[in-house]
PDB file of C-alpha atoms in Angstrom:
ATOM      1  CA  MET A  87      59.327  81.859  94.671  1.00  0.00           C
ATOM      2  CA  SER A  88      56.496  80.662  92.022  1.00  0.00           C
ATOM      3  CA  ARG A  89      57.466  77.977  89.166  1.00  0.00           C
ATOM      4  CA  PRO A  90      56.321  78.896  85.721  1.00  0.00           C
ATOM      5  CA  PHE A  91      53.682  76.300  84.693  1.00  0.00           C
ATOM      6  CA  SER A  92      53.178  74.995  88.263  1.00  0.00           C
ATOM      7  CA  TYR A  93      49.466  74.837  87.525  1.00  0.00           C
ATOM      8  CA  ALA A  94      49.757  73.681  84.232  1.00  0.00           C
ATOM      9  CA  LYS A  95      47.556  70.426  83.597  1.00  0.00           C
ATOM     10  CA  ALA A  96      48.481  70.332  79.732  1.00  0.00           C
ATOM     11  CA  ILE A  97      50.527  71.249  76.928  1.00  0.00           C
ATOM     12  CA  PHE A  98      49.733  71.855  73.460  1.00  0.00           C
ATOM     13  CA  PHE A  99      52.652  71.430  70.781  1.00  0.00           C
ATOM     14  CA  ASP A 100      52.823  72.008  66.953  1.00  0.00           C
ATOM     15  CA  TYR A 101      53.247  68.737  65.610  1.00  0.00           C
ATOM     16  CA  ASP A 102      55.520  69.070  62.728  1.00  0.00           C
ATOM     17  CA  ASN A 103      59.102  70.108  62.863  1.00  0.00           C
ATOM     18  CA  THR A 104      58.347  70.548  66.608  1.00  0.00           C
ATOM     19  CA  LEU A 105      57.934  66.901  67.930  1.00  0.00           C
ATOM     20  CA  VAL A 106      58.729  65.019  64.971  1.00  0.00           C
ATOM     21  CA  ASP A 107      61.024  65.703  61.738  1.00  0.00           C
ATOM     22  CA  PHE A 108      58.235  66.508  59.330  1.00  0.00           C
ATOM     23  CA  GLN A 109      60.527  68.156  56.931  1.00  0.00           C
ATOM     24  CA  SER A 110      62.591  65.260  56.084  1.00  0.00           C
ATOM     25  CA  SER A 111      59.556  63.086  55.644  1.00  0.00           C
ATOM     26  CA  SER A 112      57.665  65.698  53.355  1.00  0.00           C
ATOM     27  CA  ILE A 113      61.001  65.971  51.261  1.00  0.00           C
ATOM     28  CA  ALA A 114      60.718  62.222  50.526  1.00  0.00           C
ATOM     29  CA  ALA A 115      57.135  62.693  50.005  1.00  0.00           C
ATOM     30  CA  LEU A 116      57.632  65.349  47.495  1.00  0.00           C
ATOM     31  CA  ASP A 117      60.374  63.233  45.807  1.00  0.00           C
ATOM     32  CA  LYS A 118      57.793  60.392  45.559  1.00  0.00           C
ATOM     33  CA  VAL A 119      54.886  62.627  44.152  1.00  0.00           C
ATOM     34  CA  SER A 120      57.407  64.040  41.635  1.00  0.00           C
ATOM     35  CA  SER A 121      58.243  60.740  40.411  1.00  0.00           C
ATOM     36  CA  GLU A 122      54.666  59.689  40.250  1.00  0.00           C
ATOM     37  CA  ILE A 123      53.767  62.764  38.478  1.00  0.00           C
ATOM     38  CA  HIS A 124      56.708  62.388  35.789  1.00  0.00           C
ATOM     39  CA  ASP A 125      55.437  58.600  35.217  1.00  0.00           C
ATOM     40  CA  TYR A 126      51.999  59.832  34.908  1.00  0.00           C
ATOM     41  CA  LEU A 127      52.715  62.414  32.012  1.00  0.00           C
ATOM     42  CA  ILE A 128      54.693  59.981  30.177  1.00  0.00           C
ATOM     43  CA  ASP A 129      51.882  57.106  30.525  1.00  0.00           C
ATOM     44  CA  GLU A 130      49.361  59.931  29.547  1.00  0.00           C
ATOM     45  CA  GLY A 131      51.139  60.888  26.593  1.00  0.00           C
ATOM     46  CA  LYS A 132      51.183  64.567  28.119  1.00  0.00           C
ATOM     47  CA  GLN A 133      54.913  65.628  27.992  1.00  0.00           C
ATOM     48  CA  ASN A 134      57.959  64.155  28.870  1.00  0.00           C
ATOM     49  CA  PHE A 135      59.879  66.433  31.201  1.00  0.00           C
ATOM     50  CA  PRO A 136      63.042  65.348  32.791  1.00  0.00           C
ATOM     51  CA  ILE A 137      62.626  64.139  36.428  1.00  0.00           C
ATOM     52  CA  GLU A 138      64.793  66.555  37.767  1.00  0.00           C
ATOM     53  CA  LYS A 139      62.725  69.416  36.112  1.00  0.00           C
ATOM     54  CA  ILE A 140      59.555  68.171  37.541  1.00  0.00           C
ATOM     55  CA  LYS A 141      61.228  67.857  41.035  1.00  0.00           C
ATOM     56  CA  GLN A 142      62.574  71.398  40.764  1.00  0.00           C
ATOM     57  CA  VAL A 143      58.992  72.731  39.986  1.00  0.00           C
ATOM     58  CA  VAL A 144      57.304  70.694  42.609  1.00  0.00           C
ATOM     59  CA  PHE A 145      59.812  71.421  45.475  1.00  0.00           C
ATOM     60  CA  SER A 146      59.430  75.197  44.284  1.00  0.00           C
ATOM     61  CA  VAL A 147      55.960  75.413  44.194  1.00  0.00           C
ATOM     62  CA  SER A 148      55.169  73.474  47.382  1.00  0.00           C
ATOM     63  CA  SER A 149      57.587  75.751  49.266  1.00  0.00           C
ATOM     64  CA  ARG A 150      56.199  78.976  48.027  1.00  0.00           C
ATOM     65  CA  LEU A 151      52.429  77.839  49.035  1.00  0.00           C
ATOM     66  CA  ASP A 152      53.515  76.418  52.195  1.00  0.00           C
ATOM     67  CA  GLU A 153      55.028  79.771  53.194  1.00  0.00           C
ATOM     68  CA  GLU A 154      51.753  81.584  52.107  1.00  0.00           C
ATOM     69  CA  GLY A 155      49.858  79.012  54.541  1.00  0.00           C
ATOM     70  CA  VAL A 156      48.328  76.984  51.546  1.00  0.00           C
ATOM     71  CA  VAL A 157      48.161  73.390  52.937  1.00  0.00           C
ATOM     72  CA  ASP A 158      45.674  72.143  50.214  1.00  0.00           C
ATOM     73  CA  ARG A 159      48.320  69.686  48.272  1.00  0.00           C
ATOM     74  CA  ASN A 160      45.699  69.295  45.416  1.00  0.00           C
ATOM     75  CA  LEU A 161      46.497  72.778  44.711  1.00  0.00           C
ATOM     76  CA  TRP A 162      50.266  71.992  45.027  1.00  0.00           C
ATOM     77  CA  TRP A 163      50.124  69.760  42.295  1.00  0.00           C
ATOM     78  CA  GLU A 164      47.589  71.906  40.243  1.00  0.00           C
ATOM     79  CA  LYS A 165      49.882  74.770  40.454  1.00  0.00           C
ATOM     80  CA  SER A 166      53.128  72.826  40.085  1.00  0.00           C
ATOM     81  CA  LEU A 167      51.484  71.529  36.660  1.00  0.00           C
ATOM     82  CA  GLU A 168      50.525  74.908  35.724  1.00  0.00           C
ATOM     83  CA  ASN A 169      54.040  76.083  35.888  1.00  0.00           C
ATOM     84  CA  LEU A 170      54.924  73.100  33.654  1.00  0.00           C
ATOM     85  CA  GLY A 171      52.188  74.207  31.325  1.00  0.00           C
ATOM     86  CA  VAL A 172      50.368  71.227  31.819  1.00  0.00           C
ATOM     87  CA  LYS A 173      46.735  71.345  31.763  1.00  0.00           C
ATOM     88  CA  GLY A 174      43.318  69.097  31.662  1.00  0.00           C
ATOM     89  CA  ILE A 175      44.630  66.783  34.646  1.00  0.00           C
ATOM     90  CA  ASP A 176      41.573  65.184  35.892  1.00  0.00           C
ATOM     91  CA  ARG A 177      41.117  66.497  39.500  1.00  0.00           C
ATOM     92  CA  ALA A 178      40.959  62.834  41.021  1.00  0.00           C
ATOM     93  CA  GLN A 179      44.467  62.339  39.901  1.00  0.00           C
ATOM     94  CA  PHE A 180      45.447  65.321  42.443  1.00  0.00           C
ATOM     95  CA  TYR A 181      43.788  63.494  45.427  1.00  0.00           C
ATOM     96  CA  ASP A 182      45.942  60.182  44.476  1.00  0.00           C
ATOM     97  CA  TRP A 183      49.113  62.270  44.594  1.00  0.00           C
ATOM     98  CA  THR A 184      48.016  63.704  48.037  1.00  0.00           C
ATOM     99  CA  ASN A 185      47.143  60.464  49.325  1.00  0.00           C
ATOM    100  CA  LEU A 186      50.607  59.091  48.195  1.00  0.00           C
ATOM    101  CA  TYR A 187      52.141  62.242  49.655  1.00  0.00           C
ATOM    102  CA  TRP A 188      50.697  61.776  53.288  1.00  0.00           C
ATOM    103  CA  SER A 189      51.448  58.092  53.192  1.00  0.00           C
ATOM    104  CA  VAL A 190      55.125  58.768  53.046  1.00  0.00           C
ATOM    105  CA  ALA A 191      54.951  62.182  54.857  1.00  0.00           C
ATOM    106  CA  PHE A 192      53.149  60.674  57.897  1.00  0.00           C
ATOM    107  CA  ASN A 193      56.287  58.409  58.620  1.00  0.00           C
ATOM    108  CA  SER A 194      58.011  61.078  60.388  1.00  0.00           C
ATOM    109  CA  GLU A 195      60.291  60.251  63.139  1.00  0.00           C
ATOM    110  CA  PRO A 196      60.182  61.969  66.485  1.00  0.00           C
ATOM    111  CA  PHE A 197      63.043  63.881  67.499  1.00  0.00           C
ATOM    112  CA  PRO A 198      65.190  62.366  70.264  1.00  0.00           C
ATOM    113  CA  ASP A 199      64.985  65.611  72.841  1.00  0.00           C
ATOM    114  CA  ALA A 200      60.945  65.535  72.026  1.00  0.00           C
ATOM    115  CA  LEU A 201      60.549  61.918  73.493  1.00  0.00           C
ATOM    116  CA  GLN A 202      62.695  62.910  76.765  1.00  0.00           C
ATOM    117  CA  PHE A 203      60.662  65.808  77.208  1.00  0.00           C
ATOM    118  CA  LEU A 204      57.366  64.351  76.648  1.00  0.00           C
ATOM    119  CA  GLU A 205      58.420  61.456  79.303  1.00  0.00           C
ATOM    120  CA  TYR A 206      59.391  64.405  81.668  1.00  0.00           C
ATOM    121  CA  LEU A 207      56.079  66.049  81.191  1.00  0.00           C
ATOM    122  CA  ALA A 208      54.231  62.768  81.949  1.00  0.00           C
ATOM    123  CA  ASN A 209      56.264  62.097  84.667  1.00  0.00           C
ATOM    124  CA  LYS A 210      54.774  65.345  86.113  1.00  0.00           C
ATOM    125  CA  ASN A 211      51.653  64.381  85.173  1.00  0.00           C
ATOM    126  CA  ILE A 212      50.858  66.994  83.021  1.00  0.00           C
TER     127      ILE A 212
END
């Protein structure tokens, strides 16, 4: 009887939400960026939206674009601001928000079962 994967030398995994809980850290990152957008708009004298409105739009736009396969976070912020009716934001600001997003999102915790499974594979020299 043959064993599946008996000849496997390597296994590749999708990282986010497979090995690590990326969803939780992404939510925290979107929350942080929403707060930064709120503060930026106030500081720049643009518009003063309630923070909850900004969060609602950022989360909605990011969810829609993510489902469409759009991974460019700069575009997420640009489309969010368009939905709020805000124009004329310097593109460099989008990069700052994207850097902030990834600084939070990269703090994803591994799933406990994933660590056990990876140890199992390592013990099998895979």
